[in-house]
mmCIF file of C-alpha atoms in Angstrom:
data_model
loop_
_atom_site.group_PDB
_atom_site.id
_atom_site.type_symbol
_atom_site.label_atom_id
_atom_site.label_comp_id
_atom_site.label_asym_id
_atom_site.label_seq_id
_atom_site.Cartn_x
_atom_site.Cartn_y
_atom_site.Cartn_z
ATOM 1 C CA MET K 32 -94.231 29.131 97.724
ATOM 2 C CA LYS K 33 -95.015 28.288 101.286
ATOM 3 C CA ARG K 34 -92.793 26.473 103.677
ATOM 4 C CA GLY K 35 -93.523 22.762 103.537
ATOM 5 C CA HIS K 36 -94.893 22.986 99.972
ATOM 6 C CA LYS K 37 -93.863 19.999 97.855
ATOM 7 C CA VAL K 38 -91.113 20.701 95.320
ATOM 8 C CA GLU K 39 -91.904 19.315 91.864
ATOM 9 C CA ARG K 40 -89.197 17.637 89.822
ATOM 10 C CA PRO K 41 -87.741 20.126 87.340
ATOM 11 C CA THR K 42 -87.493 19.087 83.712
ATOM 12 C CA LYS K 43 -84.524 19.556 81.445
ATOM 13 C CA LYS K 44 -85.031 21.691 78.348
ATOM 14 C CA SER K 45 -84.950 18.525 76.226
ATOM 15 C CA GLU K 46 -87.633 16.834 78.330
ATOM 16 C CA TYR K 47 -91.398 16.977 78.091
ATOM 17 C CA THR K 48 -93.646 18.368 80.793
ATOM 18 C CA ILE K 49 -96.731 16.461 81.886
ATOM 19 C CA GLU K 50 -100.162 17.927 82.510
ATOM 20 C CA PHE K 51 -103.621 16.590 83.189
ATOM 21 C CA GLY K 52 -106.165 16.826 80.407
ATOM 22 C CA SER K 53 -109.113 16.350 82.765
ATOM 23 C CA ALA K 54 -110.108 16.166 86.417
ATOM 24 C CA GLY K 55 -110.744 12.442 85.902
ATOM 25 C CA ALA K 56 -107.158 11.934 84.775
ATOM 26 C CA ALA K 57 -105.928 13.756 87.893
ATOM 27 C CA ARG K 58 -108.087 11.526 90.123
ATOM 28 C CA GLY K 59 -106.872 8.378 88.345
ATOM 29 C CA TRP K 60 -103.240 9.485 88.687
ATOM 30 C CA ARG K 61 -103.751 10.135 92.410
ATOM 31 C CA ASP K 62 -105.302 6.673 92.816
ATOM 32 C CA LEU K 63 -102.430 5.000 90.965
ATOM 33 C CA CYS K 64 -99.911 6.918 93.104
ATOM 34 C CA ALA K 65 -101.536 5.335 96.143
ATOM 35 C CA THR K 66 -101.313 1.787 94.774
ATOM 36 C CA ILE K 67 -98.364 1.524 92.336
ATOM 37 C CA ARG K 68 -96.078 4.445 93.228
ATOM 38 C CA ASN K 69 -92.768 2.948 92.004
ATOM 39 C CA PRO K 70 -94.015 1.872 88.554
ATOM 40 C CA LEU K 71 -95.737 5.236 88.185
ATOM 41 C CA ALA K 72 -92.449 7.027 88.905
ATOM 42 C CA ASP K 73 -90.922 4.969 86.065
ATOM 43 C CA VAL K 74 -93.809 6.018 83.783
ATOM 44 C CA TRP K 75 -93.137 9.660 84.708
ATOM 45 C CA ASP K 76 -89.483 9.283 83.682
ATOM 46 C CA PHE K 77 -90.471 7.556 80.434
ATOM 47 C CA LEU K 78 -93.057 10.192 79.503
ATOM 48 C CA THR K 79 -90.774 13.134 80.234
ATOM 49 C CA LYS K 80 -87.964 11.661 78.128
ATOM 50 C CA THR K 81 -89.413 9.474 75.339
ATOM 51 C CA PRO K 82 -93.225 9.669 75.062
ATOM 52 C CA HIS K 83 -93.145 8.602 71.389
ATOM 53 C CA ALA K 84 -91.121 5.424 71.977
ATOM 54 C CA SER K 85 -93.073 2.219 71.327
ATOM 55 C CA SER K 86 -92.517 -0.770 73.584
ATOM 56 C CA PRO K 87 -94.521 -3.779 74.775
ATOM 57 C CA THR K 88 -96.038 -1.560 77.492
ATOM 58 C CA CYS K 89 -96.399 1.683 75.499
ATOM 59 C CA TYR K 90 -97.877 2.065 72.033
ATOM 60 C CA PRO K 91 -100.324 4.118 69.951
ATOM 61 C CA LEU K 92 -103.942 3.033 70.138
ATOM 62 C CA LYS K 93 -105.638 1.825 66.951
ATOM 63 C CA ASP K 94 -108.865 2.140 64.982
ATOM 64 C CA GLU K 95 -111.498 4.474 66.468
ATOM 65 C CA LEU K 96 -109.261 5.203 69.493
ATOM 66 C CA GLU K 97 -106.265 6.138 67.334
ATOM 67 C CA THR K 98 -106.752 9.896 67.545
ATOM 68 C CA VAL K 99 -108.075 12.496 69.946
ATOM 69 C CA VAL K 100 -109.186 16.039 69.109
ATOM 70 C CA HIS K 101 -108.102 18.690 71.581
ATOM 71 C CA ASP K 102 -108.848 22.392 71.011
ATOM 72 C CA GLY K 103 -109.762 21.568 67.411
ATOM 73 C CA ILE K 104 -106.448 19.816 66.663
ATOM 74 C CA GLU K 105 -106.134 16.064 66.091
ATOM 75 C CA TYR K 106 -103.404 14.166 67.962
ATOM 76 C CA GLN K 107 -102.246 10.567 68.017
ATOM 77 C CA ARG K 108 -103.461 8.827 71.183
ATOM 78 C CA TRP K 109 -101.018 6.612 73.076
ATOM 79 C CA GLN K 110 -101.459 4.074 75.862
ATOM 80 C CA VAL K 111 -98.916 3.167 78.512
ATOM 81 C CA LYS K 112 -99.296 0.319 80.978
ATOM 82 C CA PRO K 113 -97.521 1.133 84.250
ATOM 83 C CA THR K 114 -96.995 -2.586 84.973
ATOM 84 C CA ARG K 115 -96.920 -5.598 82.656
ATOM 85 C CA GLN K 116 -99.196 -7.703 84.822
ATOM 86 C CA GLY K 117 -101.623 -4.999 85.974
ATOM 87 C CA ASP K 118 -104.741 -3.603 84.370
ATOM 88 C CA ALA K 119 -103.959 0.107 84.877
ATOM 89 C CA ARG K 120 -103.746 2.172 81.682
ATOM 90 C CA ILE K 121 -102.802 5.753 80.913
ATOM 91 C CA TRP K 122 -104.010 7.358 77.692
ATOM 92 C CA TYR K 123 -102.123 10.419 76.556
ATOM 93 C CA PHE K 124 -101.217 12.573 73.597
ATOM 94 C CA VAL K 125 -98.265 14.830 72.926
ATOM 95 C CA ARG K 126 -98.787 18.514 72.160
ATOM 96 C CA GLY K 127 -95.421 20.083 71.378
ATOM 97 C CA GLN K 128 -93.242 19.479 74.443
ATOM 98 C CA VAL K 129 -96.231 18.675 76.664
ATOM 99 C CA VAL K 130 -97.557 15.192 77.410
ATOM 100 C CA VAL K 131 -101.267 15.518 78.160
ATOM 101 C CA LEU K 132 -102.685 12.740 80.333
ATOM 102 C CA GLU K 133 -106.099 12.356 78.787
ATOM 103 C CA ARG K 134 -107.399 9.420 80.823
ATOM 104 C CA VAL K 135 -105.889 7.446 83.686
ATOM 105 C CA TYR K 136 -107.512 4.107 84.443
ATOM 106 C CA THR K 137 -106.897 2.035 87.558
ATOM 107 C CA HIS K 138 -108.301 -0.967 85.680
ATOM 108 C CA HIS K 139 -108.458 -2.173 82.071
ATOM 109 C CA PRO K 140 -110.740 0.230 80.136
ATOM 110 C CA ASN K 141 -113.776 -1.317 78.480
ATOM 111 C CA GLU K 142 -112.960 0.442 75.185
ATOM 112 C CA THR K 143 -109.894 -1.749 74.616
ATOM 113 C CA LYS K 144 -111.225 -5.120 75.819
#
């Protein structure tokens, strides 16, 4: 690592790691970091500790959006809302101890309207 390189938060062995499932998800995450940094830090903590916990702001999607196929394996698709009043949405699935951010929306996605 180079001097001045940002240090990422380490995860405990019991925690999940987070990775991007697409370049679009990375762009959306970057955009949300610029606009709702504090709520996004809370989402990070939630996803690394309890990504399967349902709440009013985090739940599995339903119907045709209920599952996602990744590398030939079907996973349950979840949605988390970083803020209660905002339109941002993060779609993810859990593969082992990895939370894969499939899509990150800065606004309410048309698929769930």
